[in-house]
Coordinates of N, CA, C and O in Angstrom, one line a residue:
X1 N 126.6 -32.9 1.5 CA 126.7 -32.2 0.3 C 126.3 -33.1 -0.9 O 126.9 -34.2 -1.0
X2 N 125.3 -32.8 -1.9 CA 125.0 -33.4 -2.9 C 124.7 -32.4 -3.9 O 124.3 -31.2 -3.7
X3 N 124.8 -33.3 -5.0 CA 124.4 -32.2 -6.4 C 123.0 -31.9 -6.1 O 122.7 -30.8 -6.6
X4 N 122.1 -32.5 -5.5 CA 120.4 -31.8 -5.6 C 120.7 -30.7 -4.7 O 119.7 -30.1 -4.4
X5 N 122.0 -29.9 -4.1 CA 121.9 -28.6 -3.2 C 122.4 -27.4 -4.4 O 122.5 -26.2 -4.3
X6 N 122.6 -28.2 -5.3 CA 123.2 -26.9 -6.4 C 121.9 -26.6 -7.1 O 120.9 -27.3 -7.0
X7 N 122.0 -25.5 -7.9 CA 120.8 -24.9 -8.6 C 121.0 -25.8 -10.1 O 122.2 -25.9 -10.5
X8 N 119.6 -26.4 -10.8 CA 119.5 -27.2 -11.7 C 120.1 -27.2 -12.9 O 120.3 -28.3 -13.5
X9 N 120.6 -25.6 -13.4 CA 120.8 -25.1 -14.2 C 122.5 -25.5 -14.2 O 122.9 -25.7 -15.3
X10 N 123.4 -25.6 -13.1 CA 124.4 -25.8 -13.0 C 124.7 -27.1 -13.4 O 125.7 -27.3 -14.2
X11 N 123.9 -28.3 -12.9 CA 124.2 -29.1 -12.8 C 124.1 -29.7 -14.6 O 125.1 -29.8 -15.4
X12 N 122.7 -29.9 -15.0 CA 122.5 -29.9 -16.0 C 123.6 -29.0 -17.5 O 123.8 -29.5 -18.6
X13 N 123.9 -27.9 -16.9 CA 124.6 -27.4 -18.0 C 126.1 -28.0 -17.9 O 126.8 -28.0 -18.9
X14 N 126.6 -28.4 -16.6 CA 127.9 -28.5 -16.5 C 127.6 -30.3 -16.8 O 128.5 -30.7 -17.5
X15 N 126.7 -31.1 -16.4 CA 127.1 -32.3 -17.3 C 126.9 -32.2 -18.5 O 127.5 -33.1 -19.2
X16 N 126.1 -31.3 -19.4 CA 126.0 -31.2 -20.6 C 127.1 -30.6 -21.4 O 127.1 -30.6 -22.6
X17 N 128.6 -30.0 -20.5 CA 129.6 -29.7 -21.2 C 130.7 -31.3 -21.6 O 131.6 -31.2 -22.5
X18 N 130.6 -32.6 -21.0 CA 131.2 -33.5 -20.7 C 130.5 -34.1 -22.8 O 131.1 -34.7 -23.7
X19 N 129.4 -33.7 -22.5 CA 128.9 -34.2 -24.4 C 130.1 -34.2 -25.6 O 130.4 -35.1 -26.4
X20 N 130.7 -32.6 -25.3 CA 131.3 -32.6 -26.8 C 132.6 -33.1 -26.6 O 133.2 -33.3 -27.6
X21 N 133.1 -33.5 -25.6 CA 134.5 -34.2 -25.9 C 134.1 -36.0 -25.9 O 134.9 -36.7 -26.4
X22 N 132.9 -36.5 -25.3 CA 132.5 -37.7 -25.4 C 132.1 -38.0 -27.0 O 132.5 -39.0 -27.6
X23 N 131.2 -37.0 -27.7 CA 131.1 -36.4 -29.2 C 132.5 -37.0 -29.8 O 132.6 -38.1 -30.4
X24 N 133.2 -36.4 -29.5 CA 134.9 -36.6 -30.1 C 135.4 -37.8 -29.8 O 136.4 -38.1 -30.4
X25 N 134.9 -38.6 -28.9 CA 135.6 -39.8 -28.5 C 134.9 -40.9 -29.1 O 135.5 -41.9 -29.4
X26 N 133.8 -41.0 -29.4 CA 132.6 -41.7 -30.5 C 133.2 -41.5 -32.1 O 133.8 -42.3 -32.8
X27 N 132.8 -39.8 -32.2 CA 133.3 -39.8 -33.8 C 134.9 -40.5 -34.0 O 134.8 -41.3 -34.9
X28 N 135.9 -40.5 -33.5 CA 137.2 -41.2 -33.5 C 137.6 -42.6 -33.2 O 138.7 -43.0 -33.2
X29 N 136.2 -43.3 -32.7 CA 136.2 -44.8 -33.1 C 135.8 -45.1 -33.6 O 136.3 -46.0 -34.2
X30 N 134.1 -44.6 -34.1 CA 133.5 -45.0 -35.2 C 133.8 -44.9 -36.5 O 133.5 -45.8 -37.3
X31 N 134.4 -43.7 -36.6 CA 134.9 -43.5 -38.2 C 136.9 -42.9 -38.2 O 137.5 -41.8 -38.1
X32 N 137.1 -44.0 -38.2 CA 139.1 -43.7 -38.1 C 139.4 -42.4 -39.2 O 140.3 -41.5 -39.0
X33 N 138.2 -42.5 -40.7 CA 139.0 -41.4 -41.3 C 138.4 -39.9 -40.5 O 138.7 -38.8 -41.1
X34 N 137.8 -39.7 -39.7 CA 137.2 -38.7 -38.9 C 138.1 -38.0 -37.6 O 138.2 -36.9 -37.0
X35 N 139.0 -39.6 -37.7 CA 139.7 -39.3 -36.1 C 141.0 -38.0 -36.0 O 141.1 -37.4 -34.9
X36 N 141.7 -37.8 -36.9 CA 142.5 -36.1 -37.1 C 141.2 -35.1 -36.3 O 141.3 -34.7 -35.1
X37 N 140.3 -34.9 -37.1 CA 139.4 -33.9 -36.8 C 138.8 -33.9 -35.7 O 138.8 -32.7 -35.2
X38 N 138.1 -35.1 -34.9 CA 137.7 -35.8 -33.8 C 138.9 -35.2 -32.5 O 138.5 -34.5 -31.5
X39 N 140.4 -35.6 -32.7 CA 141.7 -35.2 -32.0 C 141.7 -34.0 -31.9 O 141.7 -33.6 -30.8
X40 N 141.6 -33.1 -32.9 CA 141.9 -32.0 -33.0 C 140.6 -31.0 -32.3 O 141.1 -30.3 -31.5
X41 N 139.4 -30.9 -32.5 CA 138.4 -30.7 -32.0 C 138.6 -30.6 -30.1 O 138.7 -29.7 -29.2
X42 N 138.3 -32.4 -30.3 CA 138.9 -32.5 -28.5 C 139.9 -31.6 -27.8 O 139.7 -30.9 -26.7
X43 N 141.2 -31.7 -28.6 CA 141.9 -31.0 -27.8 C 141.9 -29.5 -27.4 O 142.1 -29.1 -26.3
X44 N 141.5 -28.6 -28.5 CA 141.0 -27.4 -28.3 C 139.9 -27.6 -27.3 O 140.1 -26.9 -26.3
X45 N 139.0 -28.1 -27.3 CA 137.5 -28.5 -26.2 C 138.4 -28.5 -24.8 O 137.9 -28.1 -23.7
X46 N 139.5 -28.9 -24.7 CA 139.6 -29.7 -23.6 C 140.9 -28.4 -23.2 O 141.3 -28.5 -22.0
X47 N 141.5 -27.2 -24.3 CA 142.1 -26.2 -23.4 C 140.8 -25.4 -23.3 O 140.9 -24.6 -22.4
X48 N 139.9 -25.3 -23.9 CA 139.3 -24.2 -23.3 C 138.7 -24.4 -22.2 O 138.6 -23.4 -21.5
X49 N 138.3 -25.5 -21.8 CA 137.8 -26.0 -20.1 C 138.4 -25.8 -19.1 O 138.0 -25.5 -18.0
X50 N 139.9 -25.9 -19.7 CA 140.8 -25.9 -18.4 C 141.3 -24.3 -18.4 O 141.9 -23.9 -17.4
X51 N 141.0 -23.4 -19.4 CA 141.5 -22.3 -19.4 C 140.5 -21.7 -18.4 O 140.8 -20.9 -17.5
X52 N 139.2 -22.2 -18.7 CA 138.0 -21.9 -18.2 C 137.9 -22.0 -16.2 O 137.6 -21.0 -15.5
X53 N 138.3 -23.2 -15.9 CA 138.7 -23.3 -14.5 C 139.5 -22.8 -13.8 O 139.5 -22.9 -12.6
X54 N 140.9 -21.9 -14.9 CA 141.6 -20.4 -14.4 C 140.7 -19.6 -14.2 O 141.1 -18.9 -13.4
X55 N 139.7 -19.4 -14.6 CA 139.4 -18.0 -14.6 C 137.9 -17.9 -12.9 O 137.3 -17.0 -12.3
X56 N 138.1 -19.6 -12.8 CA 136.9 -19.8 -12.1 C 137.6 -19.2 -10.4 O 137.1 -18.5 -9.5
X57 N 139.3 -19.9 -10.5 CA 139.9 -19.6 -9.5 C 140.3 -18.3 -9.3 O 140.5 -17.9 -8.1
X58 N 140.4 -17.6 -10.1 CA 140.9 -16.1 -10.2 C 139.3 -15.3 -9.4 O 139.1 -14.7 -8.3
X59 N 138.2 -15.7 -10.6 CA 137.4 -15.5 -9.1 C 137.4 -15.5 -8.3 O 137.2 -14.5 -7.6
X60 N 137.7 -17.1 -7.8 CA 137.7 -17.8 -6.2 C 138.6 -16.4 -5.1 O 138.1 -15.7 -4.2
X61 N 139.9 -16.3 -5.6 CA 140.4 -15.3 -5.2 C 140.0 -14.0 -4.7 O 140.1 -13.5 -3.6
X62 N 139.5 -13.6 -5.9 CA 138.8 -11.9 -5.9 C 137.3 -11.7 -5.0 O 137.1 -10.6 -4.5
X63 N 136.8 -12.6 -4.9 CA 135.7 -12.7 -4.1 C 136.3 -12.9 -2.8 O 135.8 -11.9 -2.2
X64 N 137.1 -13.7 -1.9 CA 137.9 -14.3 -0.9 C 138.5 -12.9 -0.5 O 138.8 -12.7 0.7
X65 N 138.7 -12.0 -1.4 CA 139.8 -10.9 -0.8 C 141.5 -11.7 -1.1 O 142.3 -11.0 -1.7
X66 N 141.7 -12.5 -1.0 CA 143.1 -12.4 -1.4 C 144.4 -11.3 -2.0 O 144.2 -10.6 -3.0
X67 N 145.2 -11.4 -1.4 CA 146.2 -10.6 -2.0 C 147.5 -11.3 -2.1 O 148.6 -10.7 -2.1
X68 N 147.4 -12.5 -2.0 CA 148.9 -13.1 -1.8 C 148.5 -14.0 -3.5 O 147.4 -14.3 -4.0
X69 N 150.1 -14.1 -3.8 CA 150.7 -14.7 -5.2 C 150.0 -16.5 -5.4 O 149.6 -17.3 -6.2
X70 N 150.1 -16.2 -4.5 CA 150.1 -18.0 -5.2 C 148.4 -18.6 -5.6 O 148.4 -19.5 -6.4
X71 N 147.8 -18.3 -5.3 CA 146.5 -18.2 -5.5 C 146.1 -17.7 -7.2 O 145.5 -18.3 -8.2
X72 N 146.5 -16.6 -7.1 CA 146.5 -16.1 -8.7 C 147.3 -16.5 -9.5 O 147.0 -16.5 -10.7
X73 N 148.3 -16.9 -9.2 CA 149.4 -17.7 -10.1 C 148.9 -19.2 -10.5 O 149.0 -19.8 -11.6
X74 N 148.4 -19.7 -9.2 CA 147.5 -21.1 -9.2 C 146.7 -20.8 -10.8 O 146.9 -21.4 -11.9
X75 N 145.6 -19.7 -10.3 CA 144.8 -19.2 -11.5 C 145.0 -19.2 -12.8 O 144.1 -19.5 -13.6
X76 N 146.2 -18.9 -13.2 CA 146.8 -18.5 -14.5 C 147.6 -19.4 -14.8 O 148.5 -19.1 -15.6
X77 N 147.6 -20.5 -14.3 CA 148.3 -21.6 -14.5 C 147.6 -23.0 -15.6 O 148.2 -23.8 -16.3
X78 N 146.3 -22.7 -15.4 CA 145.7 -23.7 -16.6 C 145.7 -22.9 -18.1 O 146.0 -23.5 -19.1
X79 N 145.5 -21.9 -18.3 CA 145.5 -20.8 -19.1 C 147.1 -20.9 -20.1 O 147.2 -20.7 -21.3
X80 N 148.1 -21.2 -19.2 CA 149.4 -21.2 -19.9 C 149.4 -22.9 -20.3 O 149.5 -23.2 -21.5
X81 N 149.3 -23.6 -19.5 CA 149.2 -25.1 -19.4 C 148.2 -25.3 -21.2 O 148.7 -25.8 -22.2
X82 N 147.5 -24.9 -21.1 CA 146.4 -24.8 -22.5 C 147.2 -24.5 -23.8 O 147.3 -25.1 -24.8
X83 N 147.7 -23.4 -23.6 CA 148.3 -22.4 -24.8 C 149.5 -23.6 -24.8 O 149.7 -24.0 -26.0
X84 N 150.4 -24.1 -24.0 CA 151.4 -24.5 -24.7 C 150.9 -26.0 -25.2 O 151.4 -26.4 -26.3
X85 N 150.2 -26.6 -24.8 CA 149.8 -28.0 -25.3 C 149.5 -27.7 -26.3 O 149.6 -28.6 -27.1
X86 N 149.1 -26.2 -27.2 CA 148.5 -26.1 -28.0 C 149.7 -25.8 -29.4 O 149.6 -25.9 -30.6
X87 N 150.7 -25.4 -28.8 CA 151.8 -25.0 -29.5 C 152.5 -25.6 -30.3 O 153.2 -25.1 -31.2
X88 N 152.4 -27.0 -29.9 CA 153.2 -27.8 -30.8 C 152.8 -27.6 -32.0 O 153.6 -27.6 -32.9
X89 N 151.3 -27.5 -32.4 CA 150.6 -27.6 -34.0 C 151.4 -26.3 -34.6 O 151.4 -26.1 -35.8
X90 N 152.0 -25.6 -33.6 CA 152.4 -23.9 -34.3 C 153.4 -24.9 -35.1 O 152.9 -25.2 -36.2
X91 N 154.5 -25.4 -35.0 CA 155.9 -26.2 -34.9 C 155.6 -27.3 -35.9 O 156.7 -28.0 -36.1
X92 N 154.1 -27.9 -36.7 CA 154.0 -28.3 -37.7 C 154.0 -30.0 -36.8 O 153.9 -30.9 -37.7
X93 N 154.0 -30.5 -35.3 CA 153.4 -31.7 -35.0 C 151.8 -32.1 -35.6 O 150.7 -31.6 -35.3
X94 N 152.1 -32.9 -36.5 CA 150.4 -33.3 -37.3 C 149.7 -33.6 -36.2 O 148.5 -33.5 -36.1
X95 N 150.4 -34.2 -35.2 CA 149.2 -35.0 -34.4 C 148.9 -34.8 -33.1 O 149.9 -35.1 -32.4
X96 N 147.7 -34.5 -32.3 CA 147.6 -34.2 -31.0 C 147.7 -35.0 -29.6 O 147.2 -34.8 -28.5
X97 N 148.5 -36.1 -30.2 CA 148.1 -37.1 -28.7 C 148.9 -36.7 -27.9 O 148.4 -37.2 -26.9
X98 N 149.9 -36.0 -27.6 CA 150.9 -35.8 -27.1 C 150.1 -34.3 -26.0 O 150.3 -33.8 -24.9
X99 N 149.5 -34.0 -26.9 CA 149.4 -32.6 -26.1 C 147.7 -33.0 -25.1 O 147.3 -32.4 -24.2
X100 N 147.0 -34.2 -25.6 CA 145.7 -34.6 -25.3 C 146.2 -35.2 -23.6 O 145.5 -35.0 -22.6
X101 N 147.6 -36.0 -23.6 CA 147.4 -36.7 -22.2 C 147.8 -35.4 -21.5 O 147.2 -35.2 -20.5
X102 N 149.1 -34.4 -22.2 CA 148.9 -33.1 -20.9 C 147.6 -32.5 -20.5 O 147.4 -32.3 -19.3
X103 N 146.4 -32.0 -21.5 CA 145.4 -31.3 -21.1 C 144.7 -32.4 -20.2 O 144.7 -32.0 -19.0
X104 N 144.2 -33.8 -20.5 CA 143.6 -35.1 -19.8 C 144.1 -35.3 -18.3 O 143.4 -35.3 -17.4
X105 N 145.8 -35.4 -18.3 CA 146.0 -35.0 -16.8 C 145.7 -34.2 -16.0 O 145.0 -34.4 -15.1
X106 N 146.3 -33.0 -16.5 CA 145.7 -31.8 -16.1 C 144.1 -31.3 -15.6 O 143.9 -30.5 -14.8
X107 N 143.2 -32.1 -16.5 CA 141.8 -31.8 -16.0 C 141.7 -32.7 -14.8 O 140.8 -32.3 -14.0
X108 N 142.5 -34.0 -14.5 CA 141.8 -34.8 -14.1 C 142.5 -34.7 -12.3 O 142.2 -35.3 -11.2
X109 N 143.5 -33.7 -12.7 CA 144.1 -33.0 -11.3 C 143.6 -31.6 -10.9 O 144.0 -31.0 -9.9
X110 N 142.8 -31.2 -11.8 CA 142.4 -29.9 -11.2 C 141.0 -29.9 -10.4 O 140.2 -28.9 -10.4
X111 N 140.9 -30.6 -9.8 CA 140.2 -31.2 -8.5 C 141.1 -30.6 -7.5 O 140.7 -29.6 -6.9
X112 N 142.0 -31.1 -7.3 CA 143.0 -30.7 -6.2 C 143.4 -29.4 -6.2 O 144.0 -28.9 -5.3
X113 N 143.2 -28.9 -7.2 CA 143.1 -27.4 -6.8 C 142.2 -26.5 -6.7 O 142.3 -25.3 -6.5
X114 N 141.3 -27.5 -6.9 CA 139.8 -26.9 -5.9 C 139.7 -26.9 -4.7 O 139.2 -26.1 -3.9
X115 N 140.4 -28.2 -4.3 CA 140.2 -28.3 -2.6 C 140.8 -27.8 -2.3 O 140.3 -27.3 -1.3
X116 N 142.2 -27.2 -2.4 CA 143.4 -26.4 -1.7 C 142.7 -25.0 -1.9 O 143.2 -23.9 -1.5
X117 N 142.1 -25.0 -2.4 CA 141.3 -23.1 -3.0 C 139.9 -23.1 -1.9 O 139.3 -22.0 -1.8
X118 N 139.6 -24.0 -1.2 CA 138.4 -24.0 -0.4 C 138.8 -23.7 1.2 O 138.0 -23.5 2.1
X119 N 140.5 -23.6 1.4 CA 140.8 -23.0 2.3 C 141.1 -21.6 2.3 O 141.5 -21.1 3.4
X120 N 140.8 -20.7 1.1 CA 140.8 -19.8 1.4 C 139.5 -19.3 1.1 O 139.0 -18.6 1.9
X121 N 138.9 -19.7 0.1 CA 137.5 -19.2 -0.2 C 136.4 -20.6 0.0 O 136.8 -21.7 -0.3
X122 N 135.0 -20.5 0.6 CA 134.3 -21.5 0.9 C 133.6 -21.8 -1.0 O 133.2 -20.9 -1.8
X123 N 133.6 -23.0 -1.3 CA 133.2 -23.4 -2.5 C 131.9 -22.8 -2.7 O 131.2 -22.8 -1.7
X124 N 131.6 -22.2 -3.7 CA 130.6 -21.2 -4.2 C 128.8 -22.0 -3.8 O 127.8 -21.4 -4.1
X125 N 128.9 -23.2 -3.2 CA 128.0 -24.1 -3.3 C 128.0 -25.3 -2.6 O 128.8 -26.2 -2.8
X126 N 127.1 -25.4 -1.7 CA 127.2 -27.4 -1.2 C 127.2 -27.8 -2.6 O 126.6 -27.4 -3.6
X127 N 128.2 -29.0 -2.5 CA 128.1 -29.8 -3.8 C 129.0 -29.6 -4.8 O 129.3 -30.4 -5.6
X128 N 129.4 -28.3 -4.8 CA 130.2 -27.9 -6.2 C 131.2 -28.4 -6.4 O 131.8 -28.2 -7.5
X129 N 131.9 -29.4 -4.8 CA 132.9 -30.1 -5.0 C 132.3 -31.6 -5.6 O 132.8 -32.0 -6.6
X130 N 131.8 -31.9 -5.3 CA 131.3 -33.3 -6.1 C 131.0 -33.1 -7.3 O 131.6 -33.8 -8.0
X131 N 130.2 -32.3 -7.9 CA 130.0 -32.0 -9.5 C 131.7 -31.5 -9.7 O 132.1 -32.4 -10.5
X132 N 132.1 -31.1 -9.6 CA 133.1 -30.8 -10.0 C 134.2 -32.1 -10.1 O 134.9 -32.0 -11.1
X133 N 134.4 -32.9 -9.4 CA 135.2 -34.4 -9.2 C 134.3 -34.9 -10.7 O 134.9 -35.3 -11.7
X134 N 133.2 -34.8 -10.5 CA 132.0 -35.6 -12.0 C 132.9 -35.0 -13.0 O 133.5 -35.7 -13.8
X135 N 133.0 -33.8 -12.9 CA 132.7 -33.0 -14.8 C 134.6 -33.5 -14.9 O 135.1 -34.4 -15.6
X136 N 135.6 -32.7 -13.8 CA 136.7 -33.1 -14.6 C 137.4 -34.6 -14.5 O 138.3 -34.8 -15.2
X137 N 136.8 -35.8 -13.5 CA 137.0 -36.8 -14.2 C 136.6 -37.5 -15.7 O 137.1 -38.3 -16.6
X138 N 135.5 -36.8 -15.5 CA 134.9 -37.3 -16.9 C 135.6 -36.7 -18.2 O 135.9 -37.3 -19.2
X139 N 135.7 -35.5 -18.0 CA 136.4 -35.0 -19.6 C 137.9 -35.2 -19.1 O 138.5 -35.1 -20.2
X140 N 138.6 -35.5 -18.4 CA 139.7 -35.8 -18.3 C 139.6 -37.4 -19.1 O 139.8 -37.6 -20.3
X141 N 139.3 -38.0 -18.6 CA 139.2 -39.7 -19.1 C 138.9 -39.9 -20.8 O 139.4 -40.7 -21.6
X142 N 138.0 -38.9 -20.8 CA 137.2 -38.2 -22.4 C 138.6 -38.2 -23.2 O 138.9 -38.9 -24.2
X143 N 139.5 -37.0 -22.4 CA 140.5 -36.7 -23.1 C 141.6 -37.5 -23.1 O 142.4 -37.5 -24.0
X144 N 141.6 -38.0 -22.4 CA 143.0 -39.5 -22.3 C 142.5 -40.7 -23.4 O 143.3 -41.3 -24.1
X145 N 140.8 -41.2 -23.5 CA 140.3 -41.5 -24.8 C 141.2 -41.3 -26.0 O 142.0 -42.0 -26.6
X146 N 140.6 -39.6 -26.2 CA 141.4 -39.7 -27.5 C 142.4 -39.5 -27.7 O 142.6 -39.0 -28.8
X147 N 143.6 -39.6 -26.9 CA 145.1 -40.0 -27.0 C 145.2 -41.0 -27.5 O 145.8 -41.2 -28.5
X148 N 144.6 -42.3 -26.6 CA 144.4 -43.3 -26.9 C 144.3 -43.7 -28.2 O 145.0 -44.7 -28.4
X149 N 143.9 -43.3 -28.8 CA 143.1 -43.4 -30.0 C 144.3 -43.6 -31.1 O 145.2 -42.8 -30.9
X150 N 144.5 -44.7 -32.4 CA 146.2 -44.3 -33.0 C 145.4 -43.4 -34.1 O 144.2 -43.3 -34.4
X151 N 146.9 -42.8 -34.8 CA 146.2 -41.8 -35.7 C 146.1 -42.3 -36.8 O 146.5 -43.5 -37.0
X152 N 145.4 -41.5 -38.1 CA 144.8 -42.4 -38.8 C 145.6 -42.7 -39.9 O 146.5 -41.9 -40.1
X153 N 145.5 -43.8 -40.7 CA 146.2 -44.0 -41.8 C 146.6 -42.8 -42.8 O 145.7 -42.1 -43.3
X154 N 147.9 -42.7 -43.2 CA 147.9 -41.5 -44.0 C 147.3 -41.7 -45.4 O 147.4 -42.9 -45.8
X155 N 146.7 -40.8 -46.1 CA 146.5 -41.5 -47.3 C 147.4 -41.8 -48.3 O 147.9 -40.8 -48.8
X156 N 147.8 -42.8 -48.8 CA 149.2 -42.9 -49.8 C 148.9 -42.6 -51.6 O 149.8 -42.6 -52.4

């Protein structure tokens, strides 16, 4: 299995999604007074990916025939995981690092719930497991970056 068995379009568009949170991890070393915006950017980038890979598994399901719970609940699990990392800013937390290493872990384990999803449904593609190990270690790491990152001087 290798990425040259996937169609070009896949490959190329899905490393080209790995840009805008790398984007965010550049703008927030390069320019510290950028880095709020850089954090904040990222982190939204980085629930909507993972909200994105619920909906890939909800597929995985619906196509497989499935009818049992855990599979779809698997599904709808990055989708909630997103919305609450996102919640603290409701609650007036200024700053995202906190909610960056949950989404960052979380992408960088949702590998393993690709492979446990390949026992019920065959991966849509030779290969789609290895591009897939690519894209969410990379924007996981992307996103553990900008946790990393301290926040910026307030202005006094």
């Amino acid at each position: 299995m290798s990425l040259r068995s996937l169609p070009r379009p896949v490959v190329v568009l899905g490393l080209a999604g790995i840009l805008p949170q790398a984007a965010c991890v550049v703008s927030g070393v390069v320019d510290p007074a950028a880095r709020w915006a850089a954090n904040a950017a990222g982190c939204f980038y980085a629930a909507i990916i993972l909200s994105f890979l619920g909906g890939i598994w909800w597929a995985d399901a619906l196509r497989a025939g499935d009818r049992r719970w855990w599979h779809y609940l698997l599904a709808v699990t990055p989708s909630l995981v997103a919305w609450g990392a996102l919640l603290p800013w409701f609650q007036g937390l200024a700053w995202p690092g906190p909610s960056l290493v949950v989404l960052g872990v979380c992408l960088l384990l949702s590998p393993v719930a690709d492979r446990a999803l390949t026992r019920i449904a065959a991966p849509p593609a030779a290969g789609w497991l290895q591009l897939r190990l690519i894209l969410s270690f990379s924007l996981g790491l992307c996103t553990l970056a900008l946790a990393l990152l301290p926040p910026p001087a307030l202005a006094g």
